[in-house]
Every structure is written in C-alpha cells, then in structure tokens.
C-alpha cells in the first residue's frame, strides 16, 4: 500500500459519519483521499511523499501503528478536550458534559443576572447526585452530569434546580431542553419574543410613570415650600412604583440568606438615603438604576440575538414537494428521502442532494468561503448555504437534528459552556469583591463619623459604596466577550471548542504545520515527464498509467488522470506483480515493465545514472525490458493562499514551522515558496511530537495545524491543536479548533479573533474596576454622588456588553 496519510472526508465536530459535502474542490478530489491502495507495493513516492514517512519501512507496519495511535489517543479526546502544557494550570471548571454520568440539559428562562447565574451554578453543583454543573448565561443552558441513581428521578431533580434558581431569581423558570429547542428559537422567544417583550413593556411603563411622579415632586419642591409634604408623597409614590418589586425581591431573598444580593444592596442604599433625608436622591438613584437595568437587559438581549443569528441558521419551515403540489411544513418534520424546493435567495434547509436544477451556492455562512460554488443534479449540498441563482429540487439526506446547521449550533453552545480561566477568575473574584466593598461601606459609615461627627456625609458615602458593590458588570462582560468571539469565529468557518481554546491561542508564539493537506491541497498531480533514450513522453505515460490504472491512491490516480486527460489508450497488463517497498513488475505488449522507486531499479539492475534530479517532487522510474525509459515527477499542489497566510502570521509576530514525513528536498521547496521559517522532514508520527516539544521549549506555546489520523497525538500534545475540517475524524476530535474551510487563511484569522476576544474581555474587566474604584475614591473625598455610583454599576455593565459585541464586527 502507498504510505500516504488517511484523510477520509469527515464532518467536523464529534460526528463520526462520513459527510459527503464540503467544498466543490473537496467533492472533485474526494476519490484522491482514499487510504487503501489496491496493491501492496511501495514506490519511492510512497516512501518519500507520504505524510507518515517510514524511513524505508513498509507500509504494513505503519498502518498498524497509526491505527493504534488513533484509538489510543482518539478515544480519550472528547469534544471539549482542552490542551495545556504540563506546567500550565489545569482547568478546574469543566463542561458538565465532559464529566462521567448521565447528561441532562435544561433551559433557564428569564435569567437576567450573570452574577446570579454563577450562584445558581455553584449551588446546583453541590447537590447530592450531581457530578458537575455548568450554567451558561450567554445561552441560558444548564448542563448537568448526574449519577444514574439521581437520573432516575429526573423530574424531582429539575424541581430541585427550579427551587434553587427561583430562590436566587424569583422569575426564573427551569425546564428540560428538547433536542431541537435551542439557539434562535428559544433565545428569541425569551429575549425578543412575546413574553419577554411584554415584560420589557411593563418595565418601561413603570419607569415612565415613576419618572413623571419624580419630576412632579421635584417641581413642587422647588416651586413652593408649603407644598413639600406633597412633594414627599410624590417621592414615596415614585419610589414604590420604581422600587417596589426590588424591595419585595430583596425581602424574599433576605429570608433565604441572600445578604449580598443586588436587590438588597440597592434597597438598603436607597432606603438609607430616605433615612438621612435625601428623598429626591433616593428616588432619582432608583430611577437611574431602573433605566440602566432596562438598557442593560436590552443590550444583553440584542447582543445575544445578534450572536445567535450569526450561528443559528436552522430553518423554521421547508417547502415539501407532495404529489404535484408544494406545501410548507415545519423543518423538524422533514425526513430523509423527502423532496424539497429551494428557491433563489433561500437557504439550503437540510443536508441534501440535488435531484433537479442548477445553481450557485453562497457557502460563506458555513465555511466563510466567499467564492460561490456551482451545484447541479447529483451534488451534495450543505444546510445553511444560500441558493443564489436557480431553483433547486433537493432530496433530504439528514434530518434537522443531524444536519450541519444544528451541529454548528451545538458546537457553539458546547464552546460557550467551556469557560476560560479569566471567567473562572472573575467568578471567584466577585465572591470576594462584594463583601469587601460592603465591609468598606460599613467602615466608611462608622469610623470617619466617630472622628468627625459628620454622620450624614459619611453614611451617604457608604451608600454609594453599596450601589457599586454588585459585580454584575464584571461577571456579565467576560462570558459575553468570549461568546462573541466564538460567534465571530463561526461566521468565518472557524469553530472554537471553548473559551480555553481562545485563551490559549492568545499566547501562541509559533504555528507548527503539517504539510500535506494543510499547506498543500493533498491533490497530487503529474508535474513532469523526463524521457530517457529514445522513449517519448506519451509512451512513458501510457505504460506507467496502464500499470497504475486500478490504483485508488492519490499518486496512482494522478498518473491515470493525466493519461486520460491526454486521451491515451491504456492496456490491461497480462500479469502484474507488486513488490512490497519497491514497486510494480508488469507484463504488457511492449514487454516487461518496471514502475517504482530507485530500489526497484537497483533490484533489477537497471542503470539510471543518466538521470539527474532537477525538479522537486516524488520520482517514479520506468524501465522497459531492463532499459531505463524515463522518470515521472508527481507532487502535491501548494494551496494558493498559503503564502499570504504565512505572511499574516509573521505580521502577528508569530514564527512558523513545518513538520512532514516528506523528503528534505520537497519540504524545503514548499517552505521556500510559502515563507515558512523552520522545516523538519522525514519524520515518523512520534518524531513529530518530540519535535513539537523541542519547538515549544525553544519558542514558547505552540499551535499545531494538521488533518491526518496520525496528527491526533500531535494535536493533543500542542498547546492549541487545530484541524482542517476536511481531515480525519481522529484529528478533528483531538483538536481545539476546527477550520471548516480547510483554508490556511483561517489560521491567522483564528489567532486574530482570539487576541481581540481576550483583549476586549480584559478591557471590560479593567474598565469596570477602574470606574468602580474611581467612584469609591471620589466618594471618600466627597465628590461622588449616588447617581455616579449607579452609572458605575448599570451604566458600566451596559457599556461592557456593547464593547463585547464589537468582536462580531471587527475586521480580523
């Protein structure tokens, strides 16, 4: 067998089924990526140009070895696998789906506070029978791993979740999530749908009514002194309208032990203002708080909607061909075998095959690839792509639950549940921050007052501390930043498998790449025919292709394809013998034909001294009746965007290296053409891992990009592993990032997105802390008001949310 990497066309993510659509060029070359050659011989091109170069070993050994490595590593690398250097901190907070036990996913409706979500997650994870729990504020999904015994009482368990969540936020509703109840459908119903919109309208009515009463009280207070009692009454009415619900919630939570709850702190601050005679200030602060909260909720809802719109491409309905008519049915009701009509401008609803019509598809929503792909009858089409020109009739191959659009949504939701270190740090920090500020408020109210006797001033200052003691801006902005980064990546065909992957990418110093299928197309083509003696090019190609015509290996197929493109007539051999590790011995009308590597020529004492290598590539020697006839040069094609991608990496101050099993000459030629800094050739799979570790020791954290089965150990061993979406299942499983386009430009784009995401997350954290600290300092010096404190709380949170969504629109 040829010793070429196995590269079956595969769906990315954790699906093991063969997926029959990607790009048009993948469809065209799919036959070239077969692992098996029908023969047992091993040409020089088998030896030299293989991905897992065997150093003169036969393929049988390597084939067995590669599969051992695949099972050894692939089985242990599940979807959310987070790679880290041994010296790095291991994640303490994992996705619940990665833990042992029965998996349960619930939706947490009406969840309005990121800090409260962290409290819910903490308490649920402590329940008996719960192994791990992750509540993702961005998607409002509660993912829980429970013991088999606890899973038997699922309804009781969900009721316990409900009890915990409603004790922290009374309006929260916890329900089990159905398989297709995800993303856009659910989130828009809760955020922008009828229920949520009605709630926002009620809030707006209360805000407007309270504001009118507050303004009336202000006017009466300034117009006539004798009307002060009426103004006080209006202040009280305005306060009850604006803060009545907050007061009730604070009392409920107080009975449940929620001392540092935002509602309680805001109630205490405003009631304290009433106690020191600052009626207008108390009402004004509550009004400002409610306005800020309203805009914050609106900003979060729209941000979540924008992100989900970018990744949730699932259709609501499809046009089913029924008899002679077309009727509209819900997308989840469509089954494999159904015929659908897709009109120009519509999305391909489900993974299907075209049975009638011709058109061009915009695949950019799925792959990020801007060039439209032509499709006609017989072509596979991917759900989520946009039909741009002609009408298509398609036959459904995958239901909605198993189609590409649902898998992408699943990957984003899984990624959002995998929290980065900064998120875990902020969650821990918030537990310290709020008590610290509350204690500082108490100290500020008492100690200076005992010394100066000015109780009113220092109590007022302490109340401003209470207003800014809620860490919502901190807890909210970080996960939303990473969720935006994940959404921005998916729009470009880059699937991050979690916040840890994005964080790790931010620190990369070197990108290490496999050659075949990553830097090159993995598409072998005949580049040159060099005749010897009196033999002609066509004669050499005809004889060689006649020997190789039954080969399914990319190199053998490339020779056959070249002969067919020239219209040459091939001959079936009378006899054909494969010599392992050498090549083919065949009997044709011209006589005894030898086609193989240098060792084959040496074995049969064929003199090839007249040949001098002037072209880089795999050499296939041909001899007729013991006489050297000529040489065929076959080589892989470098991806057209490879040089630009390497240049982009250098602009990001990242060095590049290539690990390959190919010959040194071929490897150096590819590196010279693309601009890669460092080359390591003739490597076994285990050699690649050791070379990777050497590069890491020399340069720092590394990213490895590959796509073969034997790349899985290296992908798992790198600080960040990235797999091409057209690569092998084991590689995709082991990777932290999947490039659906298999395009080299995705490598610098992923790093750019990761850097922007991490930068914006830290911007939010630093901005929120600076503003809060500044207000506290100004409060101590007597220059800050409670109005300013409200801005430091709700206003800063809203600005952080808007800053987070900026990642979606930032040019990478």
Tab-separated table of C-alpha atoms in Angstrom, residues 193-611:
chain	number	residue	atom	x	y	z
A	193	UNK	CA	-40.489	37.187	21.825
A	194	UNK	CA	-43.911	37.929	23.166
A	195	UNK	CA	-43.260	37.014	26.786
A	196	UNK	CA	-40.022	38.962	27.174
A	197	UNK	CA	-41.231	41.925	25.108
A	198	UNK	CA	-44.339	42.192	27.266
A	199	UNK	CA	-42.161	42.191	30.387
A	200	UNK	CA	-39.990	44.951	28.963
A	201	UNK	CA	-43.041	46.983	28.078
A	202	UNK	CA	-44.315	46.684	31.659
A	203	UNK	CA	-40.911	47.752	32.961
A	204	UNK	CA	-40.938	50.734	30.625
A	205	UNK	CA	-44.417	51.756	31.812
A	206	UNK	CA	-43.264	51.626	35.438
A	207	UNK	CA	-40.138	53.622	34.609
A	208	UNK	CA	-42.080	56.330	32.757
A	209	UNK	CA	-44.770	56.555	35.472
A	210	UNK	CA	-42.193	56.705	38.246
A	211	UNK	CA	-40.187	59.317	36.330
A	212	UNK	CA	-43.275	61.539	35.926
A	213	UNK	CA	-44.024	61.335	39.654
A	214	UNK	CA	-40.353	62.106	40.423
A	215	UNK	CA	-40.369	65.153	38.123
A	216	UNK	CA	-43.649	66.365	39.640
A	217	UNK	CA	-42.166	66.039	43.126
A	218	UNK	CA	-39.044	67.990	42.053
A	219	UNK	CA	-41.189	70.768	40.556
A	220	UNK	CA	-43.373	71.051	43.657
A	221	UNK	CA	-40.335	71.060	45.965
A	222	UNK	CA	-38.727	73.976	44.118
A	223	UNK	CA	-41.902	75.994	43.497
A	224	UNK	CA	-43.370	76.255	46.976
A	225	UNK	CA	-42.028	75.362	50.385
A	226	UNK	CA	-45.548	74.737	51.717
A	227	UNK	CA	-46.002	72.034	49.096
A	228	UNK	CA	-43.099	69.965	50.476
A	229	UNK	CA	-45.460	67.406	52.025
A	230	UNK	CA	-46.997	66.816	48.615
A	231	UNK	CA	-43.585	66.512	47.036
A	232	UNK	CA	-42.569	63.980	49.706
A	233	UNK	CA	-45.717	61.997	48.965
A	234	UNK	CA	-44.926	62.030	45.258
A	235	UNK	CA	-41.377	60.883	46.033
A	236	UNK	CA	-42.716	57.967	48.083
A	237	UNK	CA	-45.202	57.018	45.328
A	238	UNK	CA	-42.465	57.261	42.684
A	239	UNK	CA	-40.152	55.167	44.833
A	240	UNK	CA	-42.759	52.438	45.338
A	241	UNK	CA	-43.549	52.373	41.616
A	242	UNK	CA	-39.889	52.164	40.658
A	243	UNK	CA	-38.528	50.094	43.517
A	244	UNK	CA	-41.497	48.164	44.913
A	245	UNK	CA	-40.612	44.955	43.106
A	246	UNK	CA	-36.953	45.334	44.077
A	247	UNK	CA	-37.927	45.764	47.744
A	248	UNK	CA	-40.151	42.645	47.683
A	249	UNK	CA	-37.462	40.608	45.961
A	250	UNK	CA	-34.885	41.818	48.470
A	251	UNK	CA	-37.090	40.741	51.395
A	252	UNK	CA	-37.691	37.301	49.855
A	253	UNK	CA	-34.023	36.787	49.186
A	254	UNK	CA	-33.077	38.028	52.640
A	255	UNK	CA	-35.203	35.285	54.201
A	256	UNK	CA	-33.257	32.796	52.042
A	257	UNK	CA	-29.873	34.098	53.188
A	258	UNK	CA	-29.070	36.195	50.090
A	259	UNK	CA	-27.388	39.048	52.004
A	260	UNK	CA	-25.232	40.401	49.205
A	261	UNK	CA	-27.993	40.272	46.634
A	262	UNK	CA	-28.135	43.243	44.216
A	263	UNK	CA	-31.772	43.922	45.098
A	264	UNK	CA	-30.984	44.015	48.815
A	265	UNK	CA	-27.961	46.273	48.359
A	266	UNK	CA	-29.894	48.708	46.147
A	267	UNK	CA	-32.833	48.705	48.584
A	268	UNK	CA	-30.515	49.335	51.530
A	269	UNK	CA	-28.759	52.175	49.724
A	270	UNK	CA	-31.947	53.995	48.679
A	271	UNK	CA	-33.747	53.439	51.989
A	272	UNK	CA	-30.635	54.753	53.713
A	273	UNK	CA	-30.907	57.876	51.544
A	274	UNK	CA	-34.522	58.280	52.722
A	275	UNK	CA	-33.351	57.862	56.329
A	276	UNK	CA	-30.879	60.757	56.043
A	277	UNK	CA	-33.492	62.974	54.345
A	278	UNK	CA	-32.243	62.636	50.764
A	279	UNK	CA	-35.703	61.846	49.328
A	280	UNK	CA	-35.046	63.147	45.829
A	281	UNK	CA	-31.672	61.419	45.761
A	282	UNK	CA	-33.205	58.070	46.787
A	283	UNK	CA	-35.907	58.220	44.102
A	284	UNK	CA	-33.525	59.571	41.484
A	285	UNK	CA	-31.000	56.821	42.127
A	286	UNK	CA	-33.713	54.146	41.919
A	287	UNK	CA	-34.973	55.742	38.684
A	288	UNK	CA	-31.490	55.852	37.219
A	289	UNK	CA	-30.896	52.260	38.352
A	290	UNK	CA	-34.104	51.046	36.689
A	291	UNK	CA	-33.259	52.899	33.457
A	292	UNK	CA	-29.745	51.468	33.467
A	293	UNK	CA	-31.092	47.996	34.191
A	294	UNK	CA	-33.608	48.347	31.347
A	295	UNK	CA	-30.948	49.362	28.829
A	296	UNK	CA	-28.577	46.699	30.140
A	297	UNK	CA	-31.211	43.983	29.646
A	298	UNK	CA	-31.993	45.331	26.173
A	299	UNK	CA	-28.299	45.409	25.248
A	300	UNK	CA	-27.764	41.860	26.518
A	301	UNK	CA	-30.864	40.603	24.688
A	302	UNK	CA	-29.850	42.206	21.405
A	303	UNK	CA	-26.263	41.094	21.783
A	304	UNK	CA	-27.314	37.517	22.413
A	305	UNK	CA	-29.717	37.705	19.486
A	306	UNK	CA	-27.003	39.073	17.169
A	307	UNK	CA	-24.588	36.318	18.144
A	308	UNK	CA	-27.181	33.569	17.822
A	309	UNK	CA	-28.349	34.934	14.469
A	310	UNK	CA	-24.782	34.515	13.279
A	311	UNK	CA	-24.590	30.856	14.300
A	312	UNK	CA	-28.169	29.556	14.358
A	313	UNK	CA	-29.021	29.044	10.684
A	314	UNK	CA	-31.720	26.436	11.245
A	315	UNK	CA	-34.844	26.891	9.154
A	316	UNK	CA	-38.272	27.152	10.739
A	317	UNK	CA	-40.105	25.705	7.720
A	318	UNK	CA	-39.313	23.878	4.462
A	319	UNK	CA	-41.158	23.609	1.133
A	320	UNK	CA	-42.103	19.930	0.753
A	321	UNK	CA	-42.943	18.534	-2.679
A	322	UNK	CA	-46.098	16.488	-2.157
A	323	UNK	CA	-47.576	14.864	-5.279
A	324	UNK	CA	-47.955	17.740	-7.741
A	325	UNK	CA	-48.081	20.475	-5.118
A	326	UNK	CA	-45.668	22.192	-2.725
A	327	UNK	CA	-46.627	22.688	0.894
A	328	UNK	CA	-44.863	24.335	3.796
A	329	UNK	CA	-44.105	22.157	6.819
A	330	UNK	CA	-42.016	22.640	9.986
A	331	UNK	CA	-38.354	21.866	9.295
A	332	UNK	CA	-38.135	19.283	12.087
A	333	UNK	CA	-40.865	17.224	10.359
A	334	UNK	CA	-38.805	16.718	7.190
A	335	UNK	CA	-37.276	13.255	6.950
A	336	UNK	CA	-34.541	11.681	4.787
A	337	UNK	CA	-35.932	10.912	1.353
A	338	UNK	CA	-38.304	13.904	1.268
A	339	UNK	CA	-38.125	16.188	-1.756
A	340	UNK	CA	-37.867	19.930	-1.081
A	341	UNK	CA	-37.926	23.024	-3.260
A	342	UNK	CA	-35.295	25.707	-2.616
A	343	UNK	CA	-35.961	28.990	-4.395
A	344	UNK	CA	-33.299	31.597	-5.281
A	345	UNK	CA	-32.407	33.605	-2.184
A	346	UNK	CA	-33.408	30.830	0.231
A	347	UNK	CA	-31.044	28.856	2.437
A	348	UNK	CA	-30.483	25.153	1.901
A	349	UNK	CA	-32.619	23.957	4.841
A	350	UNK	CA	-31.199	20.460	5.428
A	351	UNK	CA	-28.197	18.422	4.310
A	352	UNK	CA	-29.368	17.080	0.967
A	353	UNK	CA	-28.545	16.048	-2.591
A	354	UNK	CA	-29.661	17.996	-5.664
A	355	UNK	CA	-32.038	15.938	-7.827
A	356	UNK	CA	-33.115	18.657	-10.236
A	357	UNK	CA	-31.900	22.131	-11.218
A	358	UNK	CA	-28.638	24.006	-11.356
A	359	UNK	CA	-27.453	26.951	-9.278
A	360	UNK	CA	-24.595	28.543	-7.375
A	361	UNK	CA	-24.398	28.389	-3.600
A	362	UNK	CA	-23.004	31.019	-1.270
A	363	UNK	CA	-21.239	28.814	1.294
A	364	UNK	CA	-19.859	31.714	3.352
A	365	UNK	CA	-22.400	31.317	6.228
A	366	UNK	CA	-20.991	27.815	6.815
A	367	UNK	CA	-17.387	27.929	5.634
A	368	UNK	CA	-16.577	31.636	5.393
A	369	UNK	CA	-15.517	30.961	1.786
A	370	UNK	CA	-16.630	33.941	-0.371
A	371	UNK	CA	-16.490	32.205	-3.775
A	372	UNK	CA	-19.893	30.739	-4.835
A	373	UNK	CA	-19.917	27.009	-5.560
A	374	UNK	CA	-21.686	25.610	-8.619
A	375	UNK	CA	-24.067	22.696	-7.970
A	376	UNK	CA	-26.208	20.539	-10.233
A	377	UNK	CA	-28.054	17.225	-10.112
A	378	UNK	CA	-26.165	14.651	-8.054
A	379	UNK	CA	-24.188	17.161	-5.968
A	380	UNK	CA	-24.399	17.152	-2.174
A	381	UNK	CA	-25.456	20.469	-0.608
A	382	UNK	CA	-24.919	21.663	2.936
A	383	UNK	CA	-27.648	23.155	5.091
A	384	UNK	CA	-27.135	26.849	5.829
A	385	UNK	CA	-25.704	27.715	2.400
A	386	UNK	CA	-27.627	30.292	0.359
A	387	UNK	CA	-29.065	29.435	-3.057
A	388	UNK	CA	-28.186	32.470	-5.195
A	389	UNK	CA	-29.421	31.807	-8.745
A	390	UNK	CA	-31.572	28.921	-9.972
A	391	UNK	CA	-34.344	26.939	-8.297
A	392	UNK	CA	-33.308	23.550	-6.895
A	393	UNK	CA	-35.178	20.385	-6.044
A	394	UNK	CA	-33.289	18.521	-3.347
A	395	UNK	CA	-33.637	15.171	-1.613
A	396	UNK	CA	-33.139	15.272	2.165
A	397	UNK	CA	-30.248	13.121	3.427
A	398	UNK	CA	-30.117	14.269	7.064
A	399	UNK	CA	-32.948	15.382	9.332
A	400	UNK	CA	-32.746	18.770	11.048
A	401	UNK	CA	-31.326	17.224	14.203
A	402	UNK	CA	-28.355	15.776	12.283
A	403	UNK	CA	-27.826	18.480	9.660
A	404	UNK	CA	-24.875	20.838	9.529
A	405	UNK	CA	-26.792	23.872	10.840
A	406	UNK	CA	-27.729	22.051	14.054
A	407	UNK	CA	-24.202	20.718	14.509
A	408	UNK	CA	-22.715	24.179	14.218
A	409	UNK	CA	-25.183	25.453	16.810
A	410	UNK	CA	-24.314	22.533	19.079
A	411	UNK	CA	-20.607	23.296	18.732
A	412	UNK	CA	-21.130	26.953	19.650
A	413	UNK	CA	-23.265	26.065	22.662
A	414	UNK	CA	-20.717	23.472	23.781
A	415	UNK	CA	-17.945	26.016	23.353
A	416	UNK	CA	-19.859	28.636	25.333
A	417	UNK	CA	-20.209	26.135	28.189
A	418	UNK	CA	-16.429	25.644	28.325
A	419	UNK	CA	-15.410	28.624	30.407
A	420	UNK	CA	-11.997	30.312	30.143
A	421	UNK	CA	-9.689	30.913	33.085
A	422	UNK	CA	-10.486	34.628	33.167
A	423	UNK	CA	-14.175	33.793	33.589
A	424	UNK	CA	-13.463	31.460	36.485
A	425	UNK	CA	-11.146	34.077	37.984
A	426	UNK	CA	-13.808	36.802	37.779
A	427	UNK	CA	-16.417	34.472	39.311
A	428	UNK	CA	-14.090	33.799	42.256
A	429	UNK	CA	-13.114	37.454	42.459
A	430	UNK	CA	-16.758	38.579	42.589
A	431	UNK	CA	-17.314	36.462	45.712
A	432	UNK	CA	-14.569	38.467	47.422
A	433	UNK	CA	-15.282	41.832	45.786
A	434	UNK	CA	-18.866	42.325	47.037
A	435	UNK	CA	-18.226	41.509	50.725
A	436	UNK	CA	-15.077	43.662	50.590
A	437	UNK	CA	-16.984	46.708	49.281
A	438	UNK	CA	-19.840	46.193	51.766
A	439	UNK	CA	-17.349	45.994	54.659
A	440	UNK	CA	-15.645	49.109	53.268
A	441	UNK	CA	-19.053	50.833	53.252
A	442	UNK	CA	-19.669	49.942	56.904
A	443	UNK	CA	-16.194	51.112	57.912
A	444	UNK	CA	-16.669	54.347	55.926
A	445	UNK	CA	-20.014	54.990	57.602
A	446	UNK	CA	-18.762	54.433	61.158
A	447	UNK	CA	-15.088	55.303	61.647
A	448	UNK	CA	-14.911	58.749	59.985
A	449	UNK	CA	-18.263	59.657	61.556
A	450	UNK	CA	-16.962	58.867	65.044
A	451	UNK	CA	-13.962	61.082	64.390
A	452	UNK	CA	-15.646	63.996	62.580
A	453	UNK	CA	-19.216	63.665	63.838
A	454	UNK	CA	-20.483	64.236	60.283
A	455	UNK	CA	-22.682	61.140	60.157
A	456	UNK	CA	-24.809	62.342	57.224
A	457	UNK	CA	-21.885	62.806	54.832
A	458	UNK	CA	-20.161	59.522	55.631
A	459	UNK	CA	-23.359	57.466	55.624
A	460	UNK	CA	-24.149	58.954	52.195
A	461	UNK	CA	-20.658	57.988	51.026
A	462	UNK	CA	-21.168	54.474	52.393
A	463	UNK	CA	-24.450	54.229	50.481
A	464	UNK	CA	-22.623	54.989	47.218
A	465	UNK	CA	-20.323	52.072	48.049
A	466	UNK	CA	-23.326	49.770	48.411
A	467	UNK	CA	-24.640	50.787	44.999
A	468	UNK	CA	-21.388	49.823	43.250
A	469	UNK	CA	-20.810	46.659	45.293
A	470	UNK	CA	-22.680	44.447	42.814
A	471	UNK	CA	-20.195	42.733	40.445
A	472	UNK	CA	-22.680	42.281	37.572
A	473	UNK	CA	-20.655	44.338	35.089
A	474	UNK	CA	-17.635	42.145	35.765
A	475	UNK	CA	-19.414	38.795	35.735
A	476	UNK	CA	-21.529	39.643	32.673
A	477	UNK	CA	-18.938	41.134	30.342
A	478	UNK	CA	-16.363	38.326	30.315
A	479	UNK	CA	-18.555	35.393	29.176
A	480	UNK	CA	-20.336	37.615	26.670
A	481	UNK	CA	-16.967	38.657	25.198
A	482	UNK	CA	-15.932	35.038	24.680
A	483	UNK	CA	-19.369	34.130	23.354
A	484	UNK	CA	-18.989	36.939	20.813
A	485	UNK	CA	-15.546	35.611	19.881
A	486	UNK	CA	-16.971	32.126	19.336
A	487	UNK	CA	-19.738	33.647	17.195
A	488	UNK	CA	-17.247	35.717	15.180
A	489	UNK	CA	-15.209	32.588	14.504
A	490	UNK	CA	-18.205	30.554	13.367
A	491	UNK	CA	-19.096	33.266	10.837
A	492	UNK	CA	-15.724	32.636	9.212
A	493	UNK	CA	-15.916	28.859	9.348
A	494	UNK	CA	-13.725	28.649	12.469
A	495	UNK	CA	-15.134	26.535	15.290
A	496	UNK	CA	-13.550	27.130	18.685
A	497	UNK	CA	-14.183	24.346	21.163
A	498	UNK	CA	-14.341	26.634	24.170
A	499	UNK	CA	-13.044	29.696	25.947
A	500	UNK	CA	-9.893	27.851	26.973
A	501	UNK	CA	-9.029	27.381	23.307
A	502	UNK	CA	-9.403	31.104	22.658
A	503	UNK	CA	-7.326	31.976	25.706
A	504	UNK	CA	-4.572	29.566	24.693
A	505	UNK	CA	-4.498	30.938	21.135
A	506	UNK	CA	-3.874	34.392	22.536
A	507	UNK	CA	-0.487	33.253	23.880
A	508	UNK	CA	0.786	31.353	20.828
A	509	UNK	CA	4.336	32.150	19.737
A	510	UNK	CA	4.777	29.568	16.962
A	511	UNK	CA	2.426	27.908	14.479
A	512	UNK	CA	3.631	24.423	13.536
A	513	UNK	CA	2.008	22.891	10.456
A	514	UNK	CA	1.741	19.564	8.774
A	515	UNK	CA	2.479	19.783	5.034
A	516	UNK	CA	0.142	17.514	3.090
A	517	UNK	CA	-3.487	18.605	3.285
A	518	UNK	CA	-2.643	21.652	5.390
A	519	UNK	CA	-0.137	23.733	3.427
A	520	UNK	CA	-0.763	21.736	0.260
A	521	UNK	CA	-4.017	20.588	-1.306
A	522	UNK	CA	-3.326	16.898	-0.792
A	523	UNK	CA	-4.096	16.791	-4.517
A	524	UNK	CA	-1.260	15.017	-6.313
A	525	UNK	CA	-0.692	15.849	-9.970
A	526	UNK	CA	1.776	14.806	-12.621
A	527	UNK	CA	4.175	17.723	-12.951
A	528	UNK	CA	6.872	16.500	-15.344
A	529	UNK	CA	7.806	13.588	-17.628
A	530	UNK	CA	11.552	13.218	-18.268
A	531	UNK	CA	12.229	10.735	-21.105
A	532	UNK	CA	15.439	8.713	-21.364
A	533	UNK	CA	16.968	7.365	-24.572
A	534	UNK	CA	14.559	7.184	-27.494
A	535	UNK	CA	11.385	6.958	-25.426
A	536	UNK	CA	8.686	9.609	-25.895
A	537	UNK	CA	6.631	11.296	-23.128
A	538	UNK	CA	3.315	9.827	-24.272
A	539	UNK	CA	4.796	6.346	-24.472
A	540	UNK	CA	6.167	6.599	-20.914
A	541	UNK	CA	2.863	7.916	-19.541
A	542	UNK	CA	0.830	5.233	-21.341
A	543	UNK	CA	2.949	2.386	-19.994
A	544	UNK	CA	3.002	3.743	-16.449
A	545	UNK	CA	-0.738	4.526	-16.394
A	546	UNK	CA	-1.506	1.031	-17.696
A	547	UNK	CA	0.213	-0.342	-14.588
A	548	UNK	CA	-1.490	2.168	-12.256
A	549	UNK	CA	-4.990	2.292	-13.757
A	550	UNK	CA	-6.613	0.263	-10.953
A	551	UNK	CA	-4.956	2.281	-8.209
A	552	UNK	CA	-7.125	4.360	-5.848
A	553	UNK	CA	-4.112	6.030	-4.257
A	554	UNK	CA	-3.771	9.770	-4.999
A	555	UNK	CA	-0.418	9.345	-6.763
A	556	UNK	CA	-1.541	6.401	-8.866
A	557	UNK	CA	-4.799	8.187	-9.641
A	558	UNK	CA	-2.900	11.319	-10.703
A	559	UNK	CA	-0.921	9.310	-13.288
A	560	UNK	CA	-4.086	7.689	-14.635
A	561	UNK	CA	-5.876	11.049	-14.716
A	562	UNK	CA	-3.001	12.628	-16.647
A	563	UNK	CA	-3.156	9.842	-19.245
A	564	UNK	CA	-6.926	10.137	-19.583
A	565	UNK	CA	-6.712	13.920	-19.976
A	566	UNK	CA	-4.417	13.381	-22.976
A	567	UNK	CA	-6.769	10.803	-24.484
A	568	UNK	CA	-4.272	7.938	-24.222
A	569	UNK	CA	-5.488	4.371	-24.622
A	570	UNK	CA	-4.429	2.161	-21.731
A	571	UNK	CA	-3.616	-1.537	-21.858
A	572	UNK	CA	-4.606	-4.152	-19.308
A	573	UNK	CA	-1.482	-5.997	-18.061
A	574	UNK	CA	-1.204	-9.708	-18.875
A	575	UNK	CA	0.430	-10.124	-15.481
A	576	UNK	CA	1.103	-7.786	-12.583
A	577	UNK	CA	3.238	-8.370	-9.509
A	578	UNK	CA	3.652	-5.973	-6.640
A	579	UNK	CA	6.967	-5.930	-4.851
A	580	UNK	CA	6.482	-4.514	-1.341
A	581	UNK	CA	8.592	-1.443	-0.703
A	582	UNK	CA	9.737	-1.274	-4.308
A	583	UNK	CA	7.016	-1.026	-6.950
A	584	UNK	CA	5.300	-2.924	-9.757
A	585	UNK	CA	6.504	-5.562	-12.217
A	586	UNK	CA	4.031	-5.942	-15.089
A	587	UNK	CA	3.799	-7.680	-18.447
A	588	UNK	CA	2.465	-5.544	-21.317
A	589	UNK	CA	2.649	-5.834	-25.114
A	590	UNK	CA	5.880	-3.769	-25.011
A	591	UNK	CA	7.476	-6.362	-22.733
A	592	UNK	CA	8.432	-6.431	-19.067
A	593	UNK	CA	7.588	-3.120	-17.382
A	594	UNK	CA	9.078	-1.968	-14.078
A	595	UNK	CA	7.479	1.070	-12.366
A	596	UNK	CA	8.660	2.083	-8.934
A	597	UNK	CA	11.361	3.676	-6.810
A	598	UNK	CA	15.149	3.640	-7.008
A	599	UNK	CA	15.269	0.411	-5.004
A	600	UNK	CA	13.218	-1.327	-7.687
A	601	UNK	CA	15.643	-0.186	-10.361
A	602	UNK	CA	18.592	-1.370	-8.255
A	603	UNK	CA	16.919	-4.710	-7.545
A	604	UNK	CA	16.626	-5.437	-11.289
A	605	UNK	CA	19.989	-3.814	-12.102
A	606	UNK	CA	18.518	-1.048	-14.274
A	607	UNK	CA	21.049	1.694	-14.983
A	608	UNK	CA	19.544	5.125	-14.174
A	609	UNK	CA	22.836	7.022	-13.990
A	610	UNK	CA	21.768	9.199	-16.936
A	611	UNK	CA	19.008	10.742	-14.783
